[in-house]
Amino acid sequence: MSTGTDPRPSAAAGSPARGGVHHSTRASIAPRHLRRDRWWLPPAATAAGLLAFVVYSTWRAFADERYYAAPYVSPFYSPCLAERCVPMKDGADWEVFGSWWALSPALLILIFPLGFRLTCYYYRKAYYRGFWASPPACAVAEPHAKYTGESRFPLVLQNIHRYFFYFAVIVAGILTYDAVLAFRDERGAWGHMGLGTLVMLANIALIWAYTLSCHSCRHIVGGRLRTFSKHPVRYRMWGLVSRLNARHMLLAWASLISVALADLYVYLVAGGVFDDPRFF
């Protein structure tokens, strides 16, 4: 008696070949999946959230305006490496590139945090499922006929994630410096704090939490150790990073939202939409 799971017969000559989970050598299950819940909702929400950030960040990256309202600087534009940057008092406006750079200075620096997030293990899962349906959800067959993994261009570039991590640490350090400068007033005097200061502090805290929760950071801290007992300091650090790593998805989204909100706050203050509320 047939159970319905017998291998499919080989494709007839001239008929299109089927691949993936629908290959002739796989179990013969007619439905594409057996899930009855709203499995499509998480990948759809993920795609919508990432698309919203891509649209906003692209607009702000090319806007080339309203990215500095002393003492606050947008995280999209720091460090500012072009000669045409708005002067920032003691800020990270370094004229590394000369006057020949005519585009927005944000395009010179965003490649590093963007590359870090694009190659991040969580974000790979997010946009693979949300945009490519590879696979769209657990226990749901993907529509692609074959799978080559990350062994071919351009996905083979995902393997440089660790190197982007090093650049991300440098950028996070510069943004930390910007957060310290936020304890000044618009004239550069120290000992002041506004709402923007809290925005910058919250943003850099989430950026550091996300960066340190990275899988590459966890491997750098505790990887290739044969005996943890011989390396108590690295083992303790590995344990701390591992606890952060368990919340990597949450930190990825929280830091993505915070960096957009920090940029939006500077944009609104620089545009005169409202004045930065000062606490002291």
Coordinates of N, CA, C and O in Angstrom, one line a residue, residues 112-124 127 150 155-169 210-220 245 248:
F112 N 31.3 51.1 5.5 CA 31.8 50.2 6.6 C 30.8 49.7 7.5 O 30.7 48.4 7.7
P113 N 29.9 50.5 8.2 CA 28.8 49.9 9.0 C 27.8 49.2 8.1 O 27.3 48.2 8.5
L114 N 27.6 49.6 6.9 CA 26.7 48.9 6.0 C 27.3 47.5 5.6 O 26.5 46.5 5.7
G115 N 28.5 47.5 5.3 CA 29.1 46.2 5.0 C 29.1 45.2 6.2 O 28.9 44.0 6.1
F116 N 29.3 45.8 7.4 CA 29.3 45.0 8.6 C 27.9 44.4 8.8 O 27.7 43.2 9.1
R117 N 26.8 45.2 8.6 CA 25.5 44.7 8.8 C 25.0 43.7 7.7 O 24.4 42.7 7.9
L118 N 25.4 44.0 6.4 CA 25.0 43.2 5.3 C 25.6 41.8 5.4 O 25.0 40.8 5.0
T119 N 26.8 41.7 6.0 CA 27.4 40.4 6.1 C 27.2 39.7 7.5 O 27.7 38.6 7.7
C120 N 26.5 40.4 8.3 CA 26.1 39.9 9.7 C 25.3 38.6 9.5 O 24.5 38.5 8.7
Y121 N 25.6 37.6 10.4 CA 24.9 36.3 10.3 C 23.4 36.5 10.5 O 22.6 35.9 9.8
Y122 N 22.9 37.4 11.4 CA 21.5 37.6 11.6 C 20.9 38.2 10.3 O 19.8 37.8 9.8
Y123 N 21.5 39.3 9.9 CA 20.9 40.0 8.7 C 20.9 39.2 7.5 O 20.0 39.3 6.6
R124 N 21.9 38.3 7.3 CA 21.8 37.3 6.2 C 20.5 36.5 6.3 O 19.8 36.4 5.3
Y127 N 17.4 39.0 5.4 CA 17.1 39.3 4.0 C 17.1 38.1 3.1 O 16.4 38.2 2.0
E150 N 27.0 30.0 -0.2 CA 27.7 31.3 -0.3 C 29.1 31.0 -0.9 O 30.1 31.5 -0.5
L155 N 27.7 36.2 -3.2 CA 27.5 35.8 -1.8 C 28.8 35.3 -1.2 O 28.9 35.2 0.1
V156 N 29.8 35.0 -2.0 CA 31.1 34.6 -1.4 C 31.7 35.7 -0.6 O 32.5 35.5 0.3
L157 N 31.3 36.9 -0.9 CA 31.8 38.1 -0.2 C 31.3 38.1 1.3 O 31.9 38.9 2.1
Q158 N 30.3 37.3 1.6 CA 29.9 37.2 3.0 C 31.0 36.8 3.9 O 31.0 37.1 5.1
N159 N 32.0 36.1 3.4 CA 33.1 35.6 4.2 C 34.0 36.7 4.7 O 34.9 36.4 5.6
I160 N 33.9 37.9 4.3 CA 34.7 39.0 4.8 C 34.1 39.7 6.0 O 34.5 40.8 6.3
H161 N 33.1 39.1 6.6 CA 32.4 39.7 7.7 C 33.3 40.1 8.8 O 33.2 41.2 9.4
R162 N 34.3 39.2 9.1 CA 35.2 39.5 10.2 C 36.0 40.8 10.0 O 36.2 41.6 10.9
Y163 N 36.4 41.1 8.8 CA 37.2 42.3 8.5 C 36.3 43.5 8.6 O 36.8 44.6 9.0
F164 N 35.1 43.4 8.2 CA 34.2 44.5 8.4 C 33.9 44.8 9.9 O 33.7 45.9 10.3
F165 N 34.0 43.7 10.7 CA 33.9 43.9 12.2 C 35.0 44.8 12.7 O 34.7 45.7 13.6
Y166 N 36.2 44.7 12.2 CA 37.3 45.6 12.7 C 37.0 47.0 12.4 O 37.2 47.9 13.2
F167 N 36.5 47.3 11.1 CA 36.2 48.6 10.8 C 35.0 49.1 11.6 O 34.9 50.3 12.0
A168 N 34.0 48.3 11.9 CA 32.9 48.6 12.7 C 33.3 49.1 14.1 O 32.7 50.0 14.7
V169 N 34.3 48.4 14.7 CA 34.8 48.8 16.0 C 35.4 50.2 15.9 O 35.2 51.0 16.8
Y210 N 25.3 45.7 20.0 CA 25.2 44.9 18.7 C 26.5 44.5 18.2 O 26.7 43.3 17.8
T211 N 27.5 45.4 18.2 CA 28.8 45.1 17.6 C 29.5 44.0 18.4 O 30.1 43.0 17.9
L212 N 29.5 44.1 19.8 CA 30.1 43.1 20.6 C 29.4 41.8 20.7 O 29.9 40.8 21.1
S213 N 28.1 41.8 20.3 CA 27.3 40.5 20.3 C 27.5 39.8 19.0 O 27.0 38.7 18.8
C214 N 28.3 40.3 18.1 CA 28.6 39.7 16.8 C 29.2 38.3 17.0 O 30.1 38.1 17.9
H215 N 28.9 37.4 16.1 CA 29.5 36.1 16.1 C 31.0 36.1 15.9 O 31.8 35.3 16.5
S216 N 31.5 37.0 15.1 CA 32.9 37.2 14.8 C 33.6 37.6 16.1 O 34.7 37.2 16.4
C217 N 33.0 38.5 16.8 CA 33.6 39.0 18.1 C 33.7 37.9 19.1 O 34.7 37.7 19.8
R218 N 32.7 37.0 19.1 CA 32.7 35.9 20.0 C 33.8 34.9 19.7 O 34.5 34.4 20.6
H219 N 34.0 34.7 18.4 CA 35.1 33.8 18.0 C 36.5 34.5 18.2 O 37.4 33.8 18.6
I220 N 36.6 35.8 18.0 CA 37.9 36.4 18.2 C 38.3 36.4 19.7 O 39.4 36.2 20.1
N245 N 25.5 37.6 22.6 CA 25.2 36.9 21.3 C 23.8 36.3 21.3 O 23.2 36.2 20.3
H248 N 21.4 38.7 19.9 CA 22.0 39.4 18.7 C 20.9 39.9 17.8 O 21.0 41.0 17.3

